[in-house]
Structures are given as C-alpha cells and as structure tokens.
Tab-separated table of N, CA and C in Angstrom:
chain	number	residue	atom	x	y	z
W	8	UNK	N	104.083	-74.786	-25.440
W	8	UNK	CA	105.435	-75.262	-25.613
W	8	UNK	C	105.457	-76.759	-25.273
W	9	UNK	N	106.079	-77.555	-26.138
W	9	UNK	CA	106.115	-79.000	-25.933
W	9	UNK	C	107.122	-79.372	-24.847
W	10	UNK	N	106.999	-80.601	-24.348
W	10	UNK	CA	107.933	-81.105	-23.335
W	10	UNK	C	109.364	-81.089	-23.879
W	11	UNK	N	109.558	-81.465	-25.140
W	11	UNK	CA	110.907	-81.474	-25.723
W	11	UNK	C	111.487	-80.060	-25.817
W	12	UNK	N	110.626	-79.084	-26.119
W	12	UNK	CA	111.099	-77.694	-26.187
W	12	UNK	C	111.515	-77.189	-24.806
W	13	UNK	N	110.772	-77.568	-23.789
W	13	UNK	CA	111.113	-77.176	-22.420
W	13	UNK	C	112.441	-77.821	-22.015
W	14	UNK	N	112.584	-79.113	-22.303
W	14	UNK	CA	113.834	-79.810	-21.970
W	14	UNK	C	115.011	-79.176	-22.707
W	15	UNK	N	114.816	-78.799	-23.963
W	15	UNK	CA	115.892	-78.168	-24.741
W	15	UNK	C	116.309	-76.839	-24.110
W	16	UNK	N	115.345	-76.068	-23.622
W	16	UNK	CA	115.673	-74.800	-22.965
W	16	UNK	C	116.486	-75.021	-21.691
W	17	UNK	N	116.169	-76.087	-20.960
W	17	UNK	CA	116.907	-76.397	-19.732
W	17	UNK	C	118.339	-76.857	-20.039
W	18	UNK	N	118.495	-77.612	-21.090
W	18	UNK	CA	119.786	-78.207	-21.456
W	18	UNK	C	120.707	-77.211	-22.151
W	19	UNK	N	120.143	-76.325	-22.930
W	19	UNK	CA	120.922	-75.470	-23.845
W	19	UNK	C	122.135	-74.767	-23.233
W	20	UNK	N	122.018	-74.065	-22.118
W	20	UNK	CA	123.210	-73.352	-21.628
W	20	UNK	C	124.361	-74.281	-21.251
W	21	UNK	N	124.029	-75.460	-20.760
W	21	UNK	CA	125.070	-76.410	-20.362
W	21	UNK	C	125.702	-77.064	-21.588
W	22	UNK	N	124.869	-77.427	-22.552
W	22	UNK	CA	125.404	-77.988	-23.791
W	22	UNK	C	126.293	-76.959	-24.490
W	23	UNK	N	125.809	-75.718	-24.558
W	23	UNK	CA	126.587	-74.653	-25.209
W	23	UNK	C	127.945	-74.448	-24.533
W	24	UNK	N	127.981	-74.544	-23.216
W	24	UNK	CA	129.242	-74.348	-22.490
W	24	UNK	C	130.256	-75.434	-22.847
W	25	UNK	N	129.801	-76.689	-22.932
W	25	UNK	CA	130.718	-77.776	-23.289
W	25	UNK	C	131.127	-77.645	-24.757
W	26	UNK	N	130.164	-77.335	-25.625
W	26	UNK	CA	130.486	-77.158	-27.049
W	26	UNK	C	131.499	-76.022	-27.231
W	27	UNK	N	131.329	-74.931	-26.505
W	27	UNK	CA	132.270	-73.808	-26.608
W	27	UNK	C	133.671	-74.221	-26.168
W	28	UNK	N	133.746	-75.023	-25.135
W	28	UNK	CA	135.060	-75.502	-24.665
W	28	UNK	C	135.752	-76.315	-25.753
W	29	UNK	N	135.000	-77.178	-26.434
W	29	UNK	CA	135.560	-77.959	-27.535
W	29	UNK	C	135.959	-77.045	-28.695
W	30	UNK	N	135.105	-76.093	-29.034
W	30	UNK	CA	135.376	-75.198	-30.165
W	30	UNK	C	136.607	-74.330	-29.927
W	31	UNK	N	136.877	-74.004	-28.688
W	31	UNK	CA	138.038	-73.159	-28.369
W	31	UNK	C	139.336	-73.954	-28.227
W	32	UNK	N	139.222	-75.262	-28.172
W	32	UNK	CA	140.413	-76.095	-28.003
W	32	UNK	C	141.314	-75.964	-29.240
W	33	UNK	N	142.591	-75.845	-28.993
W	33	UNK	CA	143.577	-75.748	-30.075
W	33	UNK	C	144.435	-77.011	-30.086
W	34	UNK	N	144.153	-77.935	-31.001
W	34	UNK	CA	144.959	-79.150	-31.062
W	34	UNK	C	146.388	-78.877	-31.517
W	35	UNK	N	146.577	-77.754	-32.181
W	35	UNK	CA	147.909	-77.259	-32.517
W	35	UNK	C	147.833	-75.738	-32.439
W	36	UNK	N	148.924	-75.087	-32.146
W	36	UNK	CA	148.880	-73.630	-31.940
W	36	UNK	C	148.198	-72.892	-33.099
W	37	UNK	N	147.216	-72.079	-32.741
W	37	UNK	CA	146.503	-71.272	-33.726
W	37	UNK	C	145.416	-71.997	-34.497
W	38	UNK	N	145.207	-73.289	-34.238
W	38	UNK	CA	144.183	-74.062	-34.942
W	38	UNK	C	143.103	-74.470	-33.957
W	39	UNK	N	141.975	-73.780	-34.045
W	39	UNK	CA	140.819	-74.116	-33.212
W	39	UNK	C	139.944	-75.129	-33.936
W	40	UNK	N	139.119	-75.793	-33.203
W	40	UNK	CA	138.165	-76.750	-33.773
W	40	UNK	C	136.904	-75.997	-34.198
W	41	UNK	N	137.027	-75.146	-35.208
W	41	UNK	CA	135.950	-74.236	-35.607
W	41	UNK	C	134.702	-74.948	-36.115
W	42	UNK	N	134.835	-76.145	-36.640
W	42	UNK	CA	133.652	-76.877	-37.131
W	42	UNK	C	132.688	-77.203	-35.993
W	43	UNK	N	133.215	-77.268	-34.785
W	43	UNK	CA	132.397	-77.596	-33.612
W	43	UNK	C	131.368	-76.494	-33.341
W	44	UNK	N	131.697	-75.257	-33.690
W	44	UNK	CA	130.772	-74.135	-33.471
W	44	UNK	C	129.407	-74.362	-34.120
W	45	UNK	N	129.371	-75.138	-35.174
W	45	UNK	CA	128.140	-75.312	-35.945
W	45	UNK	C	127.300	-76.511	-35.506
W	46	UNK	N	127.787	-77.270	-34.533
W	46	UNK	CA	127.034	-78.437	-34.061
W	46	UNK	C	125.764	-77.971	-33.367
W	47	UNK	N	124.679	-78.621	-33.674
W	47	UNK	CA	123.404	-78.327	-33.010
W	47	UNK	C	122.933	-79.592	-32.297
W	48	UNK	N	122.060	-79.402	-31.336
W	48	UNK	CA	121.443	-80.544	-30.675
W	48	UNK	C	119.939	-80.387	-30.770
W	49	UNK	N	119.284	-81.516	-30.758
W	49	UNK	CA	117.828	-81.511	-30.642
W	49	UNK	C	117.445	-82.540	-29.590
W	50	UNK	N	116.341	-82.299	-28.940
W	50	UNK	CA	115.811	-83.244	-27.975
W	50	UNK	C	114.859	-84.154	-28.734
W	51	UNK	N	115.157	-85.428	-28.672
W	51	UNK	CA	114.418	-86.426	-29.448
W	51	UNK	C	114.093	-87.629	-28.561
W	52	UNK	N	112.823	-87.825	-28.226
W	52	UNK	CA	112.447	-88.929	-27.340
W	52	UNK	C	112.876	-90.306	-27.857
W	53	UNK	N	112.901	-90.510	-29.151
W	53	UNK	CA	113.224	-91.822	-29.715
W	53	UNK	C	114.664	-92.249	-29.456
W	54	UNK	N	115.531	-91.313	-29.081
W	54	UNK	CA	116.934	-91.669	-28.850
W	54	UNK	C	117.083	-92.548	-27.604
W	55	UNK	N	116.139	-92.496	-26.710
W	55	UNK	CA	116.205	-93.310	-25.475
W	55	UNK	C	115.572	-94.666	-25.764
W	56	UNK	N	116.300	-95.485	-26.512
W	56	UNK	CA	115.771	-96.782	-26.919
W	56	UNK	C	116.282	-97.943	-26.065
W	57	UNK	N	117.081	-97.620	-25.048
W	57	UNK	CA	117.524	-98.638	-24.098
W	57	UNK	C	117.835	-97.941	-22.773
W	58	UNK	N	118.040	-98.733	-21.743
W	58	UNK	CA	118.221	-98.169	-20.400
W	58	UNK	C	119.431	-97.255	-20.288
W	59	UNK	N	120.493	-97.504	-21.065
W	59	UNK	CA	121.693	-96.678	-20.906
W	59	UNK	C	121.940	-95.769	-22.100
W	60	UNK	N	120.960	-95.598	-22.931
W	60	UNK	CA	121.151	-94.794	-24.144
W	60	UNK	C	120.420	-93.453	-24.004
W	61	UNK	N	121.183	-92.397	-23.815
W	61	UNK	CA	120.618	-91.063	-23.629
W	61	UNK	C	120.906	-90.113	-24.780
W	62	UNK	N	121.858	-90.461	-25.650
W	62	UNK	CA	122.271	-89.499	-26.668
W	62	UNK	C	122.888	-90.220	-27.859
W	63	UNK	N	122.992	-89.479	-28.953
W	63	UNK	CA	123.614	-90.004	-30.172
W	63	UNK	C	124.166	-88.836	-30.972
W	64	UNK	N	125.147	-89.154	-31.798
W	64	UNK	CA	125.750	-88.153	-32.680
W	64	UNK	C	125.595	-88.641	-34.112
W	65	UNK	N	125.225	-87.748	-35.001
W	65	UNK	CA	125.122	-88.130	-36.406
W	65	UNK	C	126.502	-88.483	-36.944
W	66	UNK	N	126.537	-89.290	-37.989
W	66	UNK	CA	127.817	-89.745	-38.525
W	66	UNK	C	128.604	-88.650	-39.228
W	67	UNK	N	127.981	-87.501	-39.473
W	67	UNK	CA	128.741	-86.375	-40.029
W	67	UNK	C	129.197	-85.417	-38.929
W	68	UNK	N	128.788	-85.682	-37.678
W	68	UNK	CA	129.222	-84.889	-36.535
W	68	UNK	C	128.498	-83.566	-36.348
W	69	UNK	N	127.522	-83.279	-37.164
W	69	UNK	CA	126.871	-81.959	-37.114
W	69	UNK	C	125.650	-81.893	-36.205
W	70	UNK	N	125.158	-83.048	-35.781
W	70	UNK	CA	123.922	-83.086	-35.004
W	70	UNK	C	124.076	-84.051	-33.839
W	71	UNK	N	123.681	-83.596	-32.674
W	71	UNK	CA	123.645	-84.452	-31.496
W	71	UNK	C	122.196	-84.547	-31.034
W	72	UNK	N	121.742	-85.777	-30.864
W	72	UNK	CA	120.384	-86.037	-30.396
W	72	UNK	C	120.448	-86.356	-28.907
W	73	UNK	N	119.591	-85.729	-28.144
W	73	UNK	CA	119.550	-85.945	-26.699
W	73	UNK	C	118.144	-86.364	-26.289
W	74	UNK	N	118.061	-87.382	-25.472
W	74	UNK	CA	116.773	-87.805	-24.933
W	74	UNK	C	116.285	-86.751	-23.938
W	75	UNK	N	114.979	-86.554	-23.821
W	75	UNK	CA	114.463	-85.581	-22.850
W	75	UNK	C	114.921	-85.879	-21.424
W	76	UNK	N	115.175	-87.139	-21.122
W	76	UNK	CA	115.581	-87.537	-19.774
W	76	UNK	C	116.926	-86.957	-19.353
W	77	UNK	N	117.733	-86.477	-20.297
W	77	UNK	CA	119.033	-85.912	-19.892
W	77	UNK	C	118.844	-84.684	-19.014
W	78	UNK	N	117.722	-84.008	-19.163
W	78	UNK	CA	117.461	-82.828	-18.323
W	78	UNK	C	117.313	-83.218	-16.860
W	79	UNK	N	117.012	-84.480	-16.586
W	79	UNK	CA	116.864	-84.952	-15.209
W	79	UNK	C	118.145	-85.519	-14.623
W	80	UNK	N	119.200	-85.604	-15.419
W	80	UNK	CA	120.484	-86.101	-14.909
W	80	UNK	C	121.149	-85.020	-14.070
W	81	UNK	N	122.005	-85.444	-13.134
W	81	UNK	CA	122.752	-84.429	-12.394
W	81	UNK	C	123.701	-83.736	-13.375
W	82	UNK	N	124.095	-82.528	-13.043
W	82	UNK	CA	124.873	-81.690	-13.952
W	82	UNK	C	126.177	-82.357	-14.380
W	83	UNK	N	126.890	-82.944	-13.441
W	83	UNK	CA	128.171	-83.583	-13.761
W	83	UNK	C	127.991	-84.704	-14.780
W	84	UNK	N	126.943	-85.487	-14.618
W	84	UNK	CA	126.675	-86.574	-15.557
W	84	UNK	C	126.306	-86.016	-16.924
W	85	UNK	N	125.461	-84.992	-16.945
W	85	UNK	CA	125.107	-84.391	-18.237
W	85	UNK	C	126.343	-83.842	-18.950
W	86	UNK	N	127.213	-83.161	-18.221
W	86	UNK	CA	128.413	-82.588	-18.841
W	86	UNK	C	129.315	-83.683	-19.417
W	87	UNK	N	129.463	-84.796	-18.703
W	87	UNK	CA	130.272	-85.906	-19.205
W	87	UNK	C	129.632	-86.536	-20.434
W	88	UNK	N	128.310	-86.686	-20.398
W	88	UNK	CA	127.597	-87.239	-21.547
W	88	UNK	C	127.752	-86.325	-22.758
W	89	UNK	N	127.587	-85.026	-22.558
W	89	UNK	CA	127.752	-84.067	-23.659
W	89	UNK	C	129.188	-84.089	-24.181
W	90	UNK	N	130.164	-84.208	-23.285
W	90	UNK	CA	131.565	-84.266	-23.708
W	90	UNK	C	131.825	-85.509	-24.550
W	91	UNK	N	131.255	-86.638	-24.155
W	91	UNK	CA	131.413	-87.866	-24.930
W	91	UNK	C	130.831	-87.686	-26.337
W	92	UNK	N	129.626	-87.132	-26.418
W	92	UNK	CA	129.000	-86.934	-27.743
W	92	UNK	C	129.784	-85.923	-28.575
W	93	UNK	N	130.311	-84.891	-27.943
W	93	UNK	CA	131.141	-83.927	-28.675
W	93	UNK	C	132.473	-84.560	-29.088
W	94	UNK	N	132.939	-85.543	-28.319
W	94	UNK	CA	134.105	-86.318	-28.746
W	94	UNK	C	133.812	-87.046	-30.047
W	95	UNK	N	132.612	-87.647	-30.130
W	95	UNK	CA	132.195	-88.273	-31.398
W	95	UNK	C	132.172	-87.233	-32.518
W	96	UNK	N	131.561	-86.094	-32.234
W	96	UNK	CA	131.438	-85.056	-33.262
W	96	UNK	C	132.812	-84.637	-33.785
W	97	UNK	N	133.759	-84.434	-32.877
W	97	UNK	CA	135.118	-84.055	-33.307
W	97	UNK	C	135.764	-85.154	-34.135
W	98	UNK	N	135.509	-86.386	-33.755
W	98	UNK	CA	136.035	-87.532	-34.494
W	98	UNK	C	135.478	-87.531	-35.923
W	99	UNK	N	134.183	-87.270	-36.069
W	99	UNK	CA	133.544	-87.305	-37.380
W	99	UNK	C	133.770	-86.029	-38.191
W	100	UNK	N	133.824	-84.887	-37.519
W	100	UNK	CA	134.049	-83.619	-38.234
W	100	UNK	C	135.484	-83.481	-38.739
W	101	UNK	N	136.390	-84.155	-38.062
W	101	UNK	CA	137.811	-84.139	-38.434
W	101	UNK	C	138.258	-85.585	-38.643
W	102	UNK	N	137.782	-86.222	-39.733
W	102	UNK	CA	138.043	-87.649	-39.921
W	102	UNK	C	139.533	-87.980	-39.977
W	103	UNK	N	139.908	-88.951	-39.162
W	103	UNK	CA	141.279	-89.478	-39.102
W	103	UNK	C	142.318	-88.426	-38.727
W	104	UNK	N	141.887	-87.360	-38.065
W	104	UNK	CA	142.831	-86.324	-37.602
W	104	UNK	C	143.264	-86.573	-36.168
W	105	UNK	N	142.558	-87.462	-35.455
W	105	UNK	CA	142.873	-87.811	-34.080
W	105	UNK	C	143.331	-89.264	-34.050
W	106	UNK	N	144.471	-89.531	-33.486
W	106	UNK	CA	144.943	-90.900	-33.330
W	106	UNK	C	144.677	-91.324	-31.892
W	107	UNK	N	144.063	-92.484	-31.749
W	107	UNK	CA	143.809	-93.043	-30.423
W	107	UNK	C	144.399	-94.451	-30.381
W	108	UNK	N	144.732	-94.895	-29.193
W	108	UNK	CA	145.379	-96.205	-29.090
W	108	UNK	C	144.485	-97.286	-28.500
W	109	UNK	N	143.210	-97.020	-28.356
W	109	UNK	CA	142.291	-98.015	-27.810
W	109	UNK	C	142.130	-97.955	-26.307
W	110	UNK	N	142.873	-97.090	-25.655
W	110	UNK	CA	142.762	-96.928	-24.208
W	110	UNK	C	141.992	-95.642	-23.932
W	111	UNK	N	140.781	-95.748	-23.354
W	111	UNK	CA	139.994	-94.538	-23.117
W	111	UNK	C	140.649	-93.574	-22.129
W	112	UNK	N	141.614	-94.064	-21.341
W	112	UNK	CA	142.313	-93.185	-20.410
W	112	UNK	C	143.442	-92.414	-21.081
W	113	UNK	N	143.851	-92.858	-22.255
W	113	UNK	CA	144.927	-92.175	-22.977
W	113	UNK	C	144.343	-91.008	-23.763
W	114	UNK	N	145.087	-89.951	-23.854
W	114	UNK	CA	144.643	-88.813	-24.639
W	114	UNK	C	144.769	-89.129	-26.130
W	115	UNK	N	143.844	-88.594	-26.902
W	115	UNK	CA	143.932	-88.696	-28.355
W	115	UNK	C	145.028	-87.731	-28.821
W	116	UNK	N	145.707	-88.089	-29.874
W	116	UNK	CA	146.775	-87.254	-30.420
W	116	UNK	C	146.312	-86.693	-31.755
W	117	UNK	N	146.422	-85.390	-31.895
W	117	UNK	CA	146.029	-84.701	-33.126
W	117	UNK	C	147.158	-84.839	-34.149
W	118	UNK	N	146.839	-85.373	-35.328
W	118	UNK	CA	147.846	-85.424	-36.389
W	118	UNK	C	147.507	-84.450	-37.512
W	119	UNK	N	146.324	-83.878	-37.448
W	119	UNK	CA	145.939	-82.843	-38.405
W	119	UNK	C	146.095	-83.280	-39.844
W	120	UNK	N	146.695	-82.430	-40.615
W	120	UNK	CA	146.819	-82.670	-42.050
W	120	UNK	C	148.177	-83.232	-42.441
W	121	UNK	N	148.810	-83.921	-41.548
W	121	UNK	CA	150.116	-84.501	-41.867
W	121	UNK	C	149.988	-85.433	-43.063
W	122	UNK	N	150.921	-85.315	-43.971
W	122	UNK	CA	150.942	-86.180	-45.138
W	122	UNK	C	152.174	-87.067	-45.027
W	123	UNK	N	152.013	-88.140	-44.288
W	123	UNK	CA	153.110	-89.071	-44.138
W	123	UNK	C	152.541	-90.485	-44.062
W	124	UNK	N	153.407	-91.436	-43.976
W	124	UNK	CA	152.987	-92.842	-43.972
W	124	UNK	C	152.076	-93.151	-42.788
W	125	UNK	N	152.425	-92.626	-41.604
W	125	UNK	CA	151.607	-92.877	-40.421
W	125	UNK	C	150.193	-92.322	-40.604
W	126	UNK	N	150.072	-91.122	-41.139
W	126	UNK	CA	148.753	-90.512	-41.334
W	126	UNK	C	147.928	-91.321	-42.335
W	127	UNK	N	148.549	-91.780	-43.412
W	127	UNK	CA	147.825	-92.589	-44.397
W	127	UNK	C	147.384	-93.926	-43.798
W	128	UNK	N	148.252	-94.536	-43.003
W	128	UNK	CA	147.894	-95.796	-42.347
W	128	UNK	C	146.740	-95.581	-41.375
W	129	UNK	N	146.811	-94.508	-40.608
W	129	UNK	CA	145.750	-94.232	-39.646
W	129	UNK	C	144.425	-94.009	-40.353
W	130	UNK	N	144.428	-93.309	-41.497
W	130	UNK	CA	143.177	-93.076	-42.209
W	130	UNK	C	142.544	-94.402	-42.626
W	131	UNK	N	143.328	-95.348	-43.116
W	131	UNK	CA	142.749	-96.635	-43.518
W	131	UNK	C	142.218	-97.393	-42.300
W	132	UNK	N	142.902	-97.297	-41.167
W	132	UNK	CA	142.409	-97.933	-39.947
W	132	UNK	C	141.171	-97.216	-39.406
W	133	UNK	N	141.186	-95.891	-39.454
W	133	UNK	CA	140.095	-95.083	-38.918
W	133	UNK	C	138.769	-95.453	-39.575
W	134	UNK	N	138.782	-95.617	-40.865
W	134	UNK	CA	137.525	-95.875	-41.574
W	134	UNK	C	137.012	-97.302	-41.391
W	135	UNK	N	137.805	-98.180	-40.767
W	135	UNK	CA	137.351	-99.561	-40.568
W	135	UNK	C	137.274	-99.936	-39.080
W	136	UNK	N	137.163	-98.942	-38.204
W	136	UNK	CA	137.097	-99.213	-36.766
W	136	UNK	C	135.807	-99.914	-36.386
W	137	UNK	N	135.878	-100.683	-35.317
W	137	UNK	CA	134.677	-101.317	-34.770
W	137	UNK	C	133.865	-100.258	-34.015
W	138	UNK	N	132.637	-100.600	-33.702
W	138	UNK	CA	131.789	-99.678	-32.925
W	138	UNK	C	132.440	-99.371	-31.570
W	139	UNK	N	133.010	-100.392	-30.956
W	139	UNK	CA	133.681	-100.196	-29.664
W	139	UNK	C	134.846	-99.213	-29.810
W	140	UNK	N	135.642	-99.349	-30.860
W	140	UNK	CA	136.773	-98.447	-31.077
W	140	UNK	C	136.298	-97.012	-31.291
W	141	UNK	N	135.174	-96.847	-31.962
W	141	UNK	CA	134.617	-95.507	-32.170
W	141	UNK	C	134.202	-94.904	-30.830
W	142	UNK	N	133.608	-95.709	-29.959
W	142	UNK	CA	133.186	-95.230	-28.636
W	142	UNK	C	134.385	-94.843	-27.776
W	143	UNK	N	135.413	-95.670	-27.794
W	143	UNK	CA	136.611	-95.377	-27.012
W	143	UNK	C	137.294	-94.120	-27.557
W	144	UNK	N	137.274	-93.938	-28.864
W	144	UNK	CA	137.857	-92.725	-29.458
W	144	UNK	C	137.144	-91.480	-28.955
W	145	UNK	N	135.815	-91.531	-28.851
W	145	UNK	CA	135.061	-90.383	-28.342
W	145	UNK	C	135.502	-90.039	-26.918
W	146	UNK	N	135.680	-91.062	-26.082
W	146	UNK	CA	136.148	-90.831	-24.712
W	146	UNK	C	137.559	-90.238	-24.699
W	147	UNK	N	138.432	-90.750	-25.559
W	147	UNK	CA	139.817	-90.252	-25.611
W	147	UNK	C	139.879	-88.806	-26.082
W	148	UNK	N	139.074	-88.467	-27.081
W	148	UNK	CA	139.054	-87.084	-27.576
W	148	UNK	C	138.505	-86.162	-26.499
W	149	UNK	N	137.434	-86.579	-25.826
W	149	UNK	CA	136.873	-85.766	-24.732
W	149	UNK	C	137.911	-85.559	-23.635
W	150	UNK	N	138.659	-86.604	-23.317
W	150	UNK	CA	139.700	-86.465	-22.284
W	150	UNK	C	140.763	-85.465	-22.722
W	151	UNK	N	141.144	-85.515	-23.990
W	151	UNK	CA	142.159	-84.594	-24.501
W	151	UNK	C	141.689	-83.151	-24.366
W	152	UNK	N	140.459	-82.903	-24.754
W	152	UNK	CA	139.932	-81.532	-24.749
W	152	UNK	C	139.688	-81.037	-23.326
W	153	UNK	N	139.091	-81.857	-22.484
W	153	UNK	CA	138.711	-81.417	-21.141
W	153	UNK	C	139.752	-81.727	-20.065
W	154	UNK	N	140.652	-82.648	-20.351
W	154	UNK	CA	141.663	-83.008	-19.361
W	154	UNK	C	141.163	-83.954	-18.289
W	155	UNK	N	139.954	-84.488	-18.463
W	155	UNK	CA	139.365	-85.404	-17.477
W	155	UNK	C	138.944	-86.677	-18.204
W	156	UNK	N	139.201	-87.844	-17.607
W	156	UNK	CA	138.742	-89.071	-18.258
W	156	UNK	C	137.231	-89.235	-18.130
W	157	UNK	N	136.640	-89.815	-19.150
W	157	UNK	CA	135.222	-90.165	-19.102
W	157	UNK	C	135.122	-91.527	-18.417
W	158	UNK	N	134.259	-91.604	-17.443
W	158	UNK	CA	133.999	-92.840	-16.713
W	158	UNK	C	132.527	-93.188	-16.886
W	159	UNK	N	132.120	-94.278	-16.276
W	159	UNK	CA	130.740	-94.752	-16.372
W	159	UNK	C	130.264	-95.084	-14.971
W	160	UNK	N	129.047	-94.644	-14.649
W	160	UNK	CA	128.554	-94.834	-13.293
W	160	UNK	C	127.032	-94.902	-13.275
W	161	UNK	N	126.507	-95.195	-12.114
W	161	UNK	CA	125.065	-95.259	-11.910
W	161	UNK	C	124.465	-96.563	-12.400
W	162	UNK	N	123.177	-96.688	-12.208
W	162	UNK	CA	122.466	-97.908	-12.606
W	162	UNK	C	122.552	-98.157	-14.110
W	163	UNK	N	122.608	-97.093	-14.886
W	163	UNK	CA	122.617	-97.223	-16.347
W	163	UNK	C	124.023	-97.215	-16.943
W	164	UNK	N	125.035	-97.097	-16.112
W	164	UNK	CA	126.409	-96.985	-16.604
W	164	UNK	C	126.518	-95.881	-17.657
W	165	UNK	N	126.042	-94.717	-17.276
W	165	UNK	CA	126.105	-93.562	-18.158
W	165	UNK	C	127.412	-92.807	-17.902
W	166	UNK	N	127.820	-91.983	-18.844
W	166	UNK	CA	129.076	-91.242	-18.722
W	166	UNK	C	129.055	-90.336	-17.496
W	167	UNK	N	130.214	-90.225	-16.866
W	167	UNK	CA	130.387	-89.329	-15.725
W	167	UNK	C	131.875	-89.033	-15.590
W	168	UNK	N	132.236	-88.158	-14.693
W	168	UNK	CA	133.645	-87.866	-14.435
W	168	UNK	C	134.137	-88.520	-13.147
W	169	UNK	N	133.234	-88.806	-12.231
W	169	UNK	CA	133.633	-89.263	-10.914
W	169	UNK	C	133.641	-90.776	-10.782
W	170	UNK	N	133.113	-91.497	-11.730
W	170	UNK	CA	132.985	-92.948	-11.617
W	170	UNK	C	134.318	-93.668	-11.695
W	171	UNK	N	134.252	-94.957	-11.477
W	171	UNK	CA	135.467	-95.768	-11.516
W	171	UNK	C	135.489	-96.729	-12.690
W	172	UNK	N	134.342	-96.973	-13.297
W	172	UNK	CA	134.297	-97.935	-14.398
W	172	UNK	C	134.809	-97.316	-15.695
W	173	UNK	N	135.575	-98.102	-16.430
W	173	UNK	CA	135.951	-97.730	-17.790
W	173	UNK	C	134.868	-98.263	-18.720
W	174	UNK	N	134.871	-97.829	-19.928
W	174	UNK	CA	133.859	-98.244	-20.905
W	174	UNK	C	133.756	-99.767	-20.974
W	175	UNK	N	134.877	-100.466	-20.995
W	175	UNK	CA	134.874	-101.917	-21.130
W	175	UNK	C	134.093	-102.587	-19.996
W	176	UNK	N	134.223	-102.041	-18.800
W	176	UNK	CA	133.525	-102.609	-17.640
W	176	UNK	C	132.050	-102.262	-17.688
W	177	UNK	N	131.707	-101.114	-18.210
W	177	UNK	CA	130.319	-100.658	-18.214
W	177	UNK	C	129.458	-101.422	-19.214
W	178	UNK	N	130.050	-101.906	-20.294
W	178	UNK	CA	129.227	-102.546	-21.327
W	178	UNK	C	129.128	-104.053	-21.171
W	179	UNK	N	129.777	-104.608	-20.153
W	179	UNK	CA	129.711	-106.065	-19.930
W	179	UNK	C	128.343	-106.476	-19.470
C-alpha cells in the first residue's frame, strides 16, 4: 500500500463526515445539496506546492485534492480545511446560487433558481470574480453550512476554527 493510500484511509472518515454535513444542509426547505454526495477526494503530493497550500478543488466542484500532509494536521484544522474546500465545491456545483458580500464572516445567502434581476446580475458578477473573491466565497459558504467562521492560524496560516486571522490578514 502506498503512502498516499495510507493517508487517504486516515483522512476518509473525517472528510466523509464534513461532506455529509454539507450534503444534508438545506439552503431552502426540502432542498438538500445532493450534488455534494458525489464529491470525491484524492491524496495528491503535487498539491503541496507552497508552504500554506494543502488542498485544492476542481473548477467543476467534483474533486478535491488533498496533500498527504493533511493527515498530520490536528483534527480541528483538517475539518476547517475540508470545510473550506467543500465551500468551493458548493460554489462550483451550484454556480451563482450563493450570494456573498465579500466579508468572510458574513453568511452566504442562497438564491437558488430565482429568476429576477438580482439573480441575473449576480450571475454576471459571479463568473467574473477575482481569485480572492472566490476564496472568500468558499469561507462564507462554509460558515453558512457549519455555523462557524473559517479563520487562519499557525505558521502556514492554514484554515482553522479557533484562529483570529481573517483571510485578508493571512495572505499578507
């Protein structure tokens, strides 16, 4: 068994628990985030290409890549990191269905399939967001689903729940 396979076995139950929490979330009564059930993760050493980079989400939201080093993170940090990546996945799996205001502490608002001027405007803005706005959206969606803000802590300024830094402070 390879090192990546061993790390995946260690990570799997915790990743599955966070993914299940997202999949069971109802942004509106009776509407679960069922697309989240199909998200898979793989352990990929190449994802750790910088000191603070432990994970990535594909642009279609169906795949999350995790560095083998995530298995060595404390549980709380891993759960926050997984929540952030699942926030990305929800953002990509449900394009322009979540409205965020640029504040990672604010909850994302689900607009679903509304067909109105605001929804059309948001879709045009959603598809032209900066990388920073996409990152903040992931934090906002994770906060909405879990009820806890994503913070950044440690030497690498990685996601956590107990830290005091916001994303803006962590990337300076």
